[in-house]
Amino acid sequence: MSVDEIIDGNAEQGIDKLISEGEYFYRKGRYAESLRVFNHVISLDPSQSLAWFNRGVLLETKGDLKGAQQSFEISLDLDSSFAPAAANLAVLLDRIGDNSEATKWALNAMSTFDSHPLLKAIVDKSAGVVQKSPAKDWKEVSGWGSSKSGKAPNAAIIIPPQKGEEINFEGGPKEISSYEFDADDLNEIMEIHNLESKEQLLREATLHDRDTNLFLDRGELENAARTVKFIDSKIPKEAESISVDVVTLEAELKELIKNGDYEKAVELAKPQLKNQAEFAPIWALSGGAKAKMNDLNSAIIDLKKSIELNPFSSTANHNLGVMLKKSSKLEESLFYFEKALEIDSDYLKAANNLVNTAKELGRSDLELKGYRTLLRENSSHPNRLEFVRLLLSLAKSESSVLGTIEQPLTIKEGPSLAKEALLHLKDDMSLDESILIAEAMFFADQHVESVEQWKKLIVENPKESRIWSGLSRSLERIGEYDKSEKCKIKAEELSSTSESFENLLNPDRINQKSESDEDHNKNFVDLQSAASNLPKLSNEIHDLGDNAVEWYNKGLLLMSENKFSEAISCYDKSLTQVSEDLNLKIKIINGKGSAFYGMKMYAESINSYHEAMMLDPSSVSGLVLYNLGVSYAELKSYQDAINCFEQAIPRLSDSETISRVKSQIKICKKLHKN
């Protein structure tokens, strides 16, 4: 039976019968005949969404993507709940690179096909999840025409994806130039239907050539004209949507969300999710409602679309950051928190989230940025001292790096950070805060003031080791080396009841270890690694105009670059020029000991440490004894190593270092027994 016979014979029997026959032709591979049947249905009743859908499937199979997209969109305009059309449109849009619209329709279709792999791949891609699209035929997965729950939608044509072979549309539509028509009929029909584009009408008419004689008669032109008119009627509808009162709609959505009616809010927003800047707030509120429903992926997609339409919404950027953080995408969330704060410099929620997320990621620069906003709005913010400690920690880190360089290549920021810290510190609040003031003065290069602050604190707290240790550092900076050393010894005597300055600056960032954490059964003991984790043996000495000091500082710099041989040469030159400064001479010789250790010349390392100790036995520090013990251990002189470690403990003030030394004693005792 021919298509004409079917159309003529079934026209009176109803549209459903025609649609069934069109699907029959498709299953038989008679695509051109199937397309003509569906086009005839549309000419009889253009409100048939299933006919438009099947027309879209056939046009996509033919390679007419624009026509297919238009057909799917009209099908959905007629029936927005028709999931097969939404699914096919989503995949088509994804093919042509319209990711945002593809995601929108994929989410629509997933209300029916909730776990379809092709749809999920589109949604995941939009949400930033890397997922390869399944290489399965449409027929091999749950078809668009079946639903896992609820009433199944109408039967729909399912097509396989393109595999490279050409789909044969034998007898199907050809180029316009292949057809003949009566020009008078064409002009008259265009005038009757008020059509402007002759090309559009003729292109549509090629789809209605029922007798395939390549002549477009008046009836076929009339059918095409009615179809074009119907298609055109859908275009103004999209344009008119701008006239929606967005402000009123936004207020209604906010009220629904406030009252917990999240599903109603999503449904109300859904028809107005337009690709225009005016609708950016609607996308954002839709995302907010979906977030409340714990649909994070959809929320992220809507919020990103809102920002795409209006990049200057601080609220949308912040809320997107929150959703991304909940999805464990910290780096991306940090970007949007920072962006929200850049748009609105007083946005406290964004500042707080920026601080917390930056802290998790170790981004101290952005952590400072957030803190500055919080402290600007509230000078007594609960995290005030945490901000101060961060500033001083950064200043201290810079001092450690640049302090040994004779002429730093960059401008020092540490002093300015420390001065900023002083602005947020209040005297007489607590002992800890008073100590922070003295430390801030130290890093701000206000050494005289720092000494005075330490002395004031010692009068009130003579048994506080942190104060004696801090005073020792400040005295050394102003050249009072003898007094500095005496204060250091006093600090070590009081260390059993004190905390180290390092713990003061970073109370939450110190890794505590106990002896029970050590694995006493391991065969390999990396003593060199353990030693390298300790603070440097010597305090940095700054340039006082003395050549000996210059060579010493160069040696320290070379040590930091693991250039041990060159460092020893610098130390030797420094020794030839050092005068009566016993303290400097001891530091130089100890430096040689550390350099020899780095070169694995352990015997030479031991000799250097002993030479330094003989110059002033009373000034031997715990760190010197520790390093000496490590060198003995490397030579397998475990008893000598144990003796050094045991003598080091009472001279150390850092609890973490003491714990490490005790662990080394246990290891060496075990190795000594073996």
XYZ file of C-alpha atoms in Angstrom:
674
model
C 0.000 0.000 0.000
C 1.325 3.449 -0.919
C 1.562 6.405 1.349
C -1.120 8.230 -0.645
C -3.536 5.344 -0.181
C -2.851 5.240 3.538
C -3.270 8.993 3.920
C -6.422 9.139 1.820
C -7.889 6.034 3.415
C -7.149 6.965 7.012
C -7.816 10.692 7.026
C -11.346 10.074 8.158
C -10.338 7.386 10.662
C -8.422 9.805 12.855
C -5.027 11.233 13.543
C -3.938 8.368 15.802
C -4.315 5.900 12.945
C -2.172 8.068 10.681
C 0.528 8.341 13.337
C 0.548 4.560 13.734
C 0.950 4.149 9.987
C 3.788 6.693 9.958
C 5.586 4.704 12.626
C 4.984 1.534 10.620
C 6.769 3.061 7.620
C 9.659 4.081 9.867
C 10.102 0.585 11.267
C 10.215 -0.732 7.712
C 12.968 1.742 6.838
C 10.696 3.727 4.530
C 11.790 7.040 6.058
C 10.641 9.399 3.315
C 7.128 7.925 3.354
C 7.064 8.094 7.153
C 8.046 11.767 7.052
C 5.302 12.574 4.531
C 2.683 10.950 6.764
C 3.719 12.981 9.813
C 3.831 16.179 7.753
C 0.312 15.426 6.534
C -0.831 14.955 10.144
C 0.669 18.344 10.979
C -1.111 19.966 8.034
C -4.406 18.479 9.264
C -3.847 19.307 12.944
C -0.669 21.247 13.824
C -1.348 20.802 17.559
C -0.248 17.139 17.418
C 2.909 17.178 19.552
C 3.725 13.535 18.777
C 3.673 14.240 15.040
C 6.093 17.135 15.522
C 8.313 14.928 17.661
C 8.441 12.150 15.062
C 9.075 14.708 12.343
C 12.029 15.953 14.414
C 13.405 12.426 14.772
C 13.218 11.875 11.019
C 14.747 15.240 10.141
C 17.633 14.586 12.532
C 18.104 11.165 10.942
C 18.182 12.908 7.568
C 20.802 15.359 8.844
C 18.581 18.451 9.033
C 19.559 19.443 12.584
C 17.994 22.899 12.432
C 14.673 21.491 11.265
C 14.863 18.743 13.880
C 15.545 21.227 16.680
C 12.617 23.362 15.564
C 10.314 20.325 15.494
C 11.334 19.144 18.972
C 10.865 22.653 20.366
C 7.365 22.918 18.880
C 6.506 19.479 20.261
C 7.559 20.652 23.724
C 5.740 23.942 23.318
C 2.584 21.930 22.711
C 3.298 19.481 25.543
C 6.054 20.576 27.931
C 5.846 17.270 29.840
C 6.628 15.122 26.789
C 9.907 13.613 28.014
C 10.913 11.870 24.733
C 11.001 15.224 22.921
C 12.955 16.808 25.783
C 15.458 13.941 25.732
C 16.017 14.028 21.970
C 16.313 17.826 22.019
C 18.868 17.634 24.848
C 21.068 15.216 22.924
C 20.773 17.236 19.708
C 21.698 20.490 21.478
C 24.635 18.749 23.129
C 25.824 17.646 19.679
C 25.802 21.216 18.365
C 27.499 22.617 21.488
C 24.609 24.451 23.181
C 25.489 23.043 26.592
C 23.288 25.202 28.809
C 20.095 24.514 26.835
C 21.046 20.846 26.478
C 21.345 20.572 30.248
C 18.022 22.318 30.788
C 16.173 19.805 28.611
C 18.149 16.842 29.935
C 16.987 17.722 33.440
C 13.440 18.033 32.123
C 13.625 14.574 30.558
C 15.173 13.019 33.664
C 11.899 13.568 35.502
C 10.815 10.501 33.511
C 14.104 8.859 32.524
C 15.774 9.469 35.866
C 18.931 7.429 35.335
C 19.368 7.387 31.578
C 23.153 7.341 30.965
C 23.092 9.726 27.987
C 21.110 12.344 29.882
C 23.217 11.899 32.992
C 26.373 12.426 30.932
C 25.030 15.794 29.706
C 24.105 16.937 33.216
C 27.399 15.760 34.716
C 29.379 17.555 32.015
C 27.594 20.811 32.765
C 28.211 20.370 36.491
C 31.934 19.872 35.886
C 31.988 16.080 36.269
C 34.252 14.446 33.718
C 32.314 11.543 32.278
C 32.550 9.920 28.895
C 29.225 9.597 27.121
C 28.082 5.971 26.921
C 28.852 4.390 23.558
C 25.485 2.657 23.358
C 22.725 2.816 20.813
C 19.546 4.544 21.792
C 17.772 1.218 21.443
C 20.203 -0.544 23.754
C 19.315 1.629 26.706
C 15.877 2.215 28.181
C 14.028 3.773 25.257
C 12.458 7.194 25.252
C 9.110 5.557 24.686
C 8.991 3.772 28.037
C 8.834 5.101 31.560
C 10.112 3.339 34.647
C 7.364 4.721 36.818
C 3.905 6.090 36.255
C 1.962 6.037 33.034
C 4.087 5.423 29.963
C 4.089 8.233 27.392
C 2.740 7.717 23.896
C 4.711 5.487 21.594
C 7.605 7.347 20.040
C 10.114 6.659 17.321
C 13.521 5.743 18.725
C 16.573 6.275 16.554
C 20.089 4.898 16.877
C 22.959 7.395 17.017
C 24.915 8.210 13.891
C 27.527 5.558 13.146
C 28.919 6.983 9.942
C 26.603 5.252 7.489
C 24.353 7.375 5.298
C 20.633 7.100 6.051
C 18.778 6.382 2.833
C 15.788 8.675 2.321
C 14.766 7.150 -1.000
C 12.056 9.265 -2.566
C 12.505 11.818 0.163
C 12.720 15.619 0.040
C 15.282 17.046 -2.352
C 16.758 20.490 -2.890
C 14.262 23.232 -3.797
C 15.815 23.556 -7.241
C 14.658 20.019 -8.049
C 10.975 20.981 -7.811
C 8.573 22.756 -10.138
C 5.569 24.813 -9.079
C 3.107 27.369 -10.382
C 4.462 30.823 -9.565
C 0.978 32.369 -9.531
C -0.260 29.764 -7.055
C 2.802 30.376 -4.898
C 2.347 34.159 -4.811
C -1.384 33.904 -4.156
C -0.902 31.457 -1.282
C 1.808 33.654 0.258
C -0.556 36.628 0.104
C -3.485 34.686 1.583
C -1.402 33.449 4.527
C 0.572 36.682 4.853
C 3.934 34.956 4.422
C 7.107 36.863 3.581
C 9.736 34.214 2.823
C 9.314 32.340 -0.451
C 12.306 30.130 0.382
C 10.831 29.120 3.736
C 7.530 28.154 2.120
C 9.164 26.154 -0.676
C 11.504 24.351 1.726
C 8.524 23.299 3.822
C 6.577 22.335 0.693
C 9.265 19.819 -0.292
C 8.284 17.916 2.862
C 4.656 17.764 1.704
C 5.202 16.374 -1.827
C 2.926 13.390 -1.186
C 2.988 12.034 -4.734
C 6.796 12.462 -5.061
C 6.413 13.774 -8.626
C 8.701 16.746 -7.923
C 5.834 19.125 -8.713
C 4.400 21.147 -5.844
C 0.709 21.490 -6.599
C -1.595 24.011 -4.955
C -2.765 21.567 -2.279
C 0.793 20.758 -1.247
C 1.678 24.456 -1.176
C -1.414 25.114 0.971
C -0.405 22.406 3.460
C 3.106 23.838 3.620
C 1.774 27.379 4.102
C -0.406 26.325 7.053
C 2.576 24.581 8.619
C 4.868 27.598 8.133
C 2.188 29.853 9.583
C 1.944 27.618 12.629
C 5.730 27.569 13.062
C 5.858 31.359 12.814
C 3.127 31.650 15.423
C 5.499 30.095 17.941
C 8.256 32.669 17.435
C 6.463 35.730 18.904
C 5.593 33.670 21.945
C 9.284 33.489 22.867
C 9.769 37.211 22.286
C 6.687 38.131 24.287
C 8.012 36.246 27.295
C 10.223 39.253 28.074
C 7.084 41.128 29.032
C 6.746 38.873 32.099
C 6.914 40.950 35.275
C 10.236 39.586 36.488
C 10.175 41.699 39.653
C 6.797 40.295 40.700
C 7.823 36.760 39.781
C 11.045 37.154 41.757
C 9.088 38.280 44.827
C 6.711 35.322 44.514
C 9.596 32.875 44.244
C 11.314 34.348 47.299
C 8.108 34.028 49.299
C 7.655 30.394 48.263
C 11.242 29.558 49.201
C 10.885 31.403 52.498
C 7.795 29.329 53.311
C 9.499 26.066 52.364
C 7.452 25.500 49.192
C 10.513 24.565 47.174
C 8.796 22.342 44.609
C 6.207 25.027 43.867
C 9.010 27.542 43.425
C 10.788 25.280 40.933
C 7.577 24.722 38.964
C 6.760 28.440 38.925
C 10.251 29.343 37.723
C 10.528 26.592 35.118
C 8.554 28.249 32.253
C 10.489 31.491 32.725
C 14.024 30.116 32.562
C 14.827 32.193 29.510
C 18.194 32.891 27.963
C 17.998 36.642 28.619
C 19.686 38.830 31.213
C 16.340 39.938 32.677
C 15.720 36.385 33.843
C 19.041 35.914 35.672
C 17.346 36.308 39.113
C 14.819 33.618 38.171
C 17.621 31.182 37.335
C 19.296 32.027 40.644
C 16.113 31.488 42.669
C 15.397 28.268 40.806
C 18.875 27.107 41.783
C 18.265 28.162 45.374
C 15.030 26.181 45.567
C 16.695 23.111 44.068
C 19.504 23.434 46.594
C 16.930 23.348 49.387
C 15.666 20.112 47.833
C 19.263 18.756 47.966
C 19.455 18.641 44.171
C 22.944 20.147 44.134
C 23.815 19.356 40.520
C 20.712 21.103 39.194
C 21.238 23.991 41.605
C 24.803 24.484 40.363
C 23.650 24.444 36.737
C 20.940 27.064 37.352
C 23.248 29.318 39.351
C 25.952 29.139 36.684
C 23.374 30.102 34.077
C 22.269 33.024 36.234
C 25.871 34.239 36.494
C 26.362 33.755 32.760
C 23.419 36.118 32.179
C 24.444 38.538 34.940
C 28.051 38.147 36.144
C 27.689 40.999 38.653
C 25.340 39.389 41.158
C 27.286 38.972 44.391
C 24.514 36.810 45.863
C 24.464 34.380 42.932
C 28.261 34.078 43.000
C 28.267 33.458 46.747
C 25.445 30.914 46.619
C 27.164 29.075 43.783
C 30.296 28.955 45.934
C 28.266 27.422 48.768
C 26.814 24.745 46.469
C 30.231 23.910 45.027
C 31.732 23.628 48.497
C 28.946 21.255 49.520
C 29.864 19.248 46.430
C 33.515 19.135 47.645
C 34.715 21.355 44.780
C 36.747 23.631 47.039
C 38.999 25.263 44.442
C 36.030 26.281 42.309
C 34.016 27.441 45.321
C 36.934 29.630 46.434
C 36.851 31.398 43.060
C 33.177 32.334 43.453
C 33.535 33.431 47.095
C 36.341 35.762 46.054
C 34.315 37.009 43.090
C 31.318 37.736 45.338
C 33.533 39.767 47.665
C 35.038 41.676 44.743
C 31.543 42.637 43.587
C 30.420 43.620 47.096
C 33.352 44.464 49.368
C 31.055 44.494 52.429
C 29.563 41.034 51.850
C 30.300 39.439 55.244
C 28.967 35.962 54.420
C 31.213 35.815 51.371
C 34.163 37.066 53.443
C 33.588 34.426 56.115
C 33.308 31.616 53.561
C 36.388 32.938 51.771
C 38.374 32.773 55.028
C 37.276 29.240 55.901
C 37.732 27.798 52.410
C 41.071 29.536 51.858
C 42.280 28.117 55.168
C 41.351 24.593 54.044
C 43.262 25.066 50.789
C 46.252 26.843 52.321
C 45.587 30.069 50.411
C 46.789 32.571 53.007
C 46.492 35.477 50.537
C 42.739 34.982 50.192
C 42.399 34.170 53.883
C 43.853 37.619 54.628
C 41.497 39.212 52.107
C 38.471 37.760 53.864
C 39.742 38.630 57.335
C 40.320 42.250 56.339
C 36.663 42.602 55.377
C 35.498 40.983 58.621
C 37.773 43.160 60.776
C 36.860 46.309 58.878
C 33.213 45.747 59.735
C 33.874 44.579 63.301
C 37.191 45.480 64.926
C 36.371 43.132 67.831
C 35.600 40.162 65.605
C 35.977 36.813 67.456
C 38.704 35.766 65.004
C 40.749 38.938 65.514
C 43.719 37.182 67.113
C 43.596 34.396 64.535
C 44.029 37.078 61.862
C 46.939 38.583 63.816
C 48.633 35.197 64.147
C 48.289 34.635 60.406
C 49.896 38.012 59.676
C 52.787 37.282 62.031
C 53.189 33.764 60.692
C 53.607 35.166 57.172
C 56.018 37.812 58.441
C 58.017 35.138 60.250
C 58.145 32.928 57.146
C 59.451 35.798 55.053
C 62.025 36.632 57.710
C 63.276 33.038 57.667
C 63.696 33.113 53.887
C 65.113 36.608 53.425
C 66.956 37.008 56.710
C 70.072 35.245 55.462
C 70.233 37.039 52.107
C 72.636 39.950 51.949
C 70.581 41.974 49.458
C 67.048 40.577 48.934
C 65.797 40.960 45.381
C 62.259 41.817 46.499
C 60.817 44.413 48.838
C 60.116 42.899 52.240
C 56.434 42.637 53.105
C 56.946 41.152 56.556
C 57.362 44.479 58.380
C 54.181 45.895 56.834
C 52.263 42.729 57.765
C 53.531 43.005 61.332
C 52.556 46.687 61.494
C 49.080 45.728 60.294
C 48.935 43.168 63.099
C 49.789 45.881 65.630
C 46.726 47.851 64.521
C 44.512 44.989 65.674
C 46.246 44.268 68.986
C 45.181 45.718 72.326
C 47.539 45.988 75.282
C 46.598 44.753 78.750
C 44.001 42.330 77.351
C 45.834 39.094 78.153
C 49.352 37.723 78.455
C 49.106 36.021 75.052
C 48.029 39.234 73.355
C 50.767 41.222 75.087
C 53.322 38.696 73.840
C 51.897 39.034 70.333
C 52.459 42.796 70.556
C 56.139 42.252 71.350
C 56.478 39.743 68.519
C 54.726 42.084 66.075
C 57.186 44.829 67.024
C 60.036 42.377 66.400
C 58.867 41.530 62.860
C 58.022 45.181 62.172
C 61.737 45.940 62.705
C 60.843 47.945 65.817
C 63.504 46.124 67.815
C 64.099 48.728 70.517
C 60.358 48.939 71.205
C 60.191 45.149 71.165
C 62.926 44.903 73.820
C 61.061 47.380 76.024
C 57.829 45.406 75.651
C 59.566 42.142 76.576
C 61.199 43.745 79.629
C 57.847 45.094 80.768
C 56.345 41.620 80.501
C 59.245 39.991 82.363
C 58.641 42.264 85.352
C 55.067 40.981 85.518
C 55.790 37.371 84.464
C 59.374 36.489 85.439
C 58.849 32.727 85.051
C 57.373 32.772 81.534
C 59.899 31.135 79.184
C 58.253 32.564 76.049
C 59.070 36.075 77.202
C 62.729 35.287 77.912
C 63.022 33.571 74.523
C 61.454 36.546 72.746
C 63.701 39.000 74.561
C 66.699 36.910 73.507
C 65.766 37.284 69.840
C 65.148 41.009 70.104
C 68.435 41.604 71.925
C 70.306 39.689 69.252
C 68.789 41.934 66.582
C 70.205 45.046 68.233
C 73.633 43.445 68.692
C 73.414 42.566 72.398
C 74.696 39.025 71.867
C 75.888 38.311 75.411
C 72.621 39.441 76.954
C 70.740 37.550 74.277
C 72.516 34.307 75.119
C 71.838 34.721 78.840
C 68.139 35.247 78.152
C 68.145 32.183 75.933
C 69.635 30.051 78.713
C 67.053 31.405 81.135
C 64.282 30.483 78.680
C 65.601 26.930 78.423
C 65.627 26.631 82.206
C 61.962 27.611 82.328
C 60.963 25.614 79.247
C 59.212 22.851 81.150
C 56.339 25.222 81.909
C 56.299 27.247 78.700
C 55.207 27.041 75.085
C 57.394 27.847 72.146
C 56.915 30.979 70.088
C 56.204 28.747 67.112
C 53.191 27.264 68.890
C 51.992 30.738 69.813
C 51.905 31.839 66.195
C 50.407 28.621 64.850
C 48.419 26.931 67.643
C 46.280 24.950 65.192
C 48.953 24.096 62.653
C 51.479 22.119 64.734
C 51.603 18.385 64.131
C 51.883 16.794 67.558
C 53.611 13.422 67.773
C 53.853 11.022 70.678
C 56.348 8.286 71.286
C 53.633 5.706 70.720
C 53.320 6.927 67.118
C 56.796 5.666 66.242
C 57.138 2.341 64.508
C 59.909 0.716 66.512
C 59.992 -2.300 64.231
C 61.043 -0.568 61.028
C 64.465 -1.557 59.716
C 65.358 1.731 58.026
C 65.950 4.812 60.148
C 66.261 8.081 58.214
C 68.155 10.094 60.810
C 69.255 12.696 58.273
C 65.632 13.410 57.369
C 64.777 13.742 61.037
C 67.570 16.243 61.546
C 66.560 18.297 58.511
C 63.098 18.798 59.999
C 64.550 20.578 63.018
C 64.989 24.338 63.238
C 68.285 25.565 61.793
C 71.267 25.158 64.055
C 72.179 28.824 64.121
C 70.222 32.034 64.386
C 70.605 34.289 61.360
C 73.155 37.068 61.722
C 72.477 40.241 59.785
C 75.042 42.307 57.999
C 76.862 44.535 60.495
C 79.421 45.785 57.985
C 81.872 42.992 58.838
C 83.338 40.818 56.040
C 83.244 37.797 58.343
C 79.496 38.266 58.738
C 79.049 38.674 54.986
C 80.811 35.391 54.257
C 78.862 33.693 57.034
C 75.545 34.887 55.593
C 76.577 33.669 52.137
C 77.337 30.299 53.665
C 73.855 30.155 55.193
C 72.295 30.997 51.840
C 74.266 28.253 50.095
C 73.210 25.816 52.815
C 69.557 26.614 52.098
C 70.261 25.651 48.465
C 72.009 22.404 49.510
C 75.318 23.681 48.098
C 77.310 22.305 51.012
C 80.796 22.370 49.526
C 80.470 26.032 48.520
C 79.057 26.801 51.968
C 82.159 25.325 53.636
C 84.367 27.577 51.491
C 82.402 30.618 52.664
C 82.633 29.521 56.295
C 86.419 29.072 55.952
C 86.761 32.594 54.510
C 84.608 33.901 57.327
C 86.875 32.234 59.906
C 89.961 33.927 58.443
C 88.360 37.346 58.966
C 86.538 36.913 62.256
C 88.163 38.872 65.086
C 87.409 38.443 68.781
C 83.699 37.674 68.325
C 83.577 34.266 70.021
C 79.840 33.905 69.481
C 80.205 34.373 65.712
C 83.171 31.982 65.550
C 81.133 29.257 67.274
C 78.271 29.761 64.827
C 80.625 29.533 61.844
C 82.224 26.291 63.016
C 78.833 24.773 63.816
C 77.776 25.811 60.308
C 80.684 23.821 58.918
C 79.511 20.850 60.967
C 76.060 21.070 59.387
C 77.576 21.396 55.899
C 79.772 18.328 56.405
C 76.700 16.450 57.575
C 74.886 17.451 54.381
C 77.794 15.995 52.398
C 77.557 12.774 54.466
C 81.053 13.428 55.830
C 79.987 12.440 59.331
C 83.435 12.183 60.940
C 84.300 15.720 59.758
C 80.896 16.874 60.991
C 81.597 15.474 64.479
C 85.028 17.111 64.572
C 83.551 20.519 63.716
C 80.862 20.277 66.384
C 83.463 19.271 68.998
C 85.730 22.150 67.949
C 82.879 24.615 68.457
C 81.962 23.079 71.813
C 85.542 23.407 73.092
C 85.509 27.168 72.462
C 82.769 27.656 75.076
C 81.432 24.454 76.710
C 78.909 26.452 78.756
C 77.117 27.740 75.657
C 76.472 24.384 73.978
C 72.829 24.296 72.903
C 70.442 21.382 72.678
C 70.353 21.607 68.891
C 74.144 21.287 68.632
C 74.025 18.166 70.778
C 71.164 16.781 68.721
C 73.020 17.292 65.433
C 76.145 15.778 66.956
C 74.110 12.761 68.060
C 72.675 12.301 64.571
C 76.189 12.299 63.094
C 77.285 9.639 65.596
C 74.234 7.550 64.710
C 75.107 7.695 61.009
C 78.516 6.204 61.912
C 76.673 3.535 63.965
C 78.198 4.853 67.194
C 74.818 4.429 68.843
C 75.945 4.768 72.471
C 77.667 8.096 71.719
C 74.533 9.189 69.875
C 72.362 8.256 72.873
C 74.617 10.253 75.214
C 74.303 13.340 72.997
C 70.522 13.006 72.699
C 70.081 12.605 76.465
C 72.180 15.708 77.147
C 70.236 17.656 74.504
C 66.797 17.171 76.103
C 67.187 19.506 79.139
C 68.593 22.219 76.849
C 65.656 22.182 74.412
C 62.504 24.280 74.814
C 60.460 22.978 71.872
C 58.203 20.110 72.977
C 57.950 18.732 69.439
C 61.740 18.602 69.114
C 62.051 16.959 72.535
C 59.551 14.314 71.456
C 61.562 13.648 68.308
C 64.800 13.370 70.292
C 63.223 10.843 72.658
C 62.097 8.809 69.667
C 65.643 8.806 68.305
C 66.936 7.585 71.680
C 64.569 4.611 71.559
C 65.576 3.806 67.985
C 69.288 4.025 68.759
C 68.900 1.839 71.863
C 67.203 -0.829 69.790
C 69.869 -0.645 67.086
C 72.611 -0.720 69.734
C 71.232 -3.983 71.148
C 71.268 -5.548 67.712
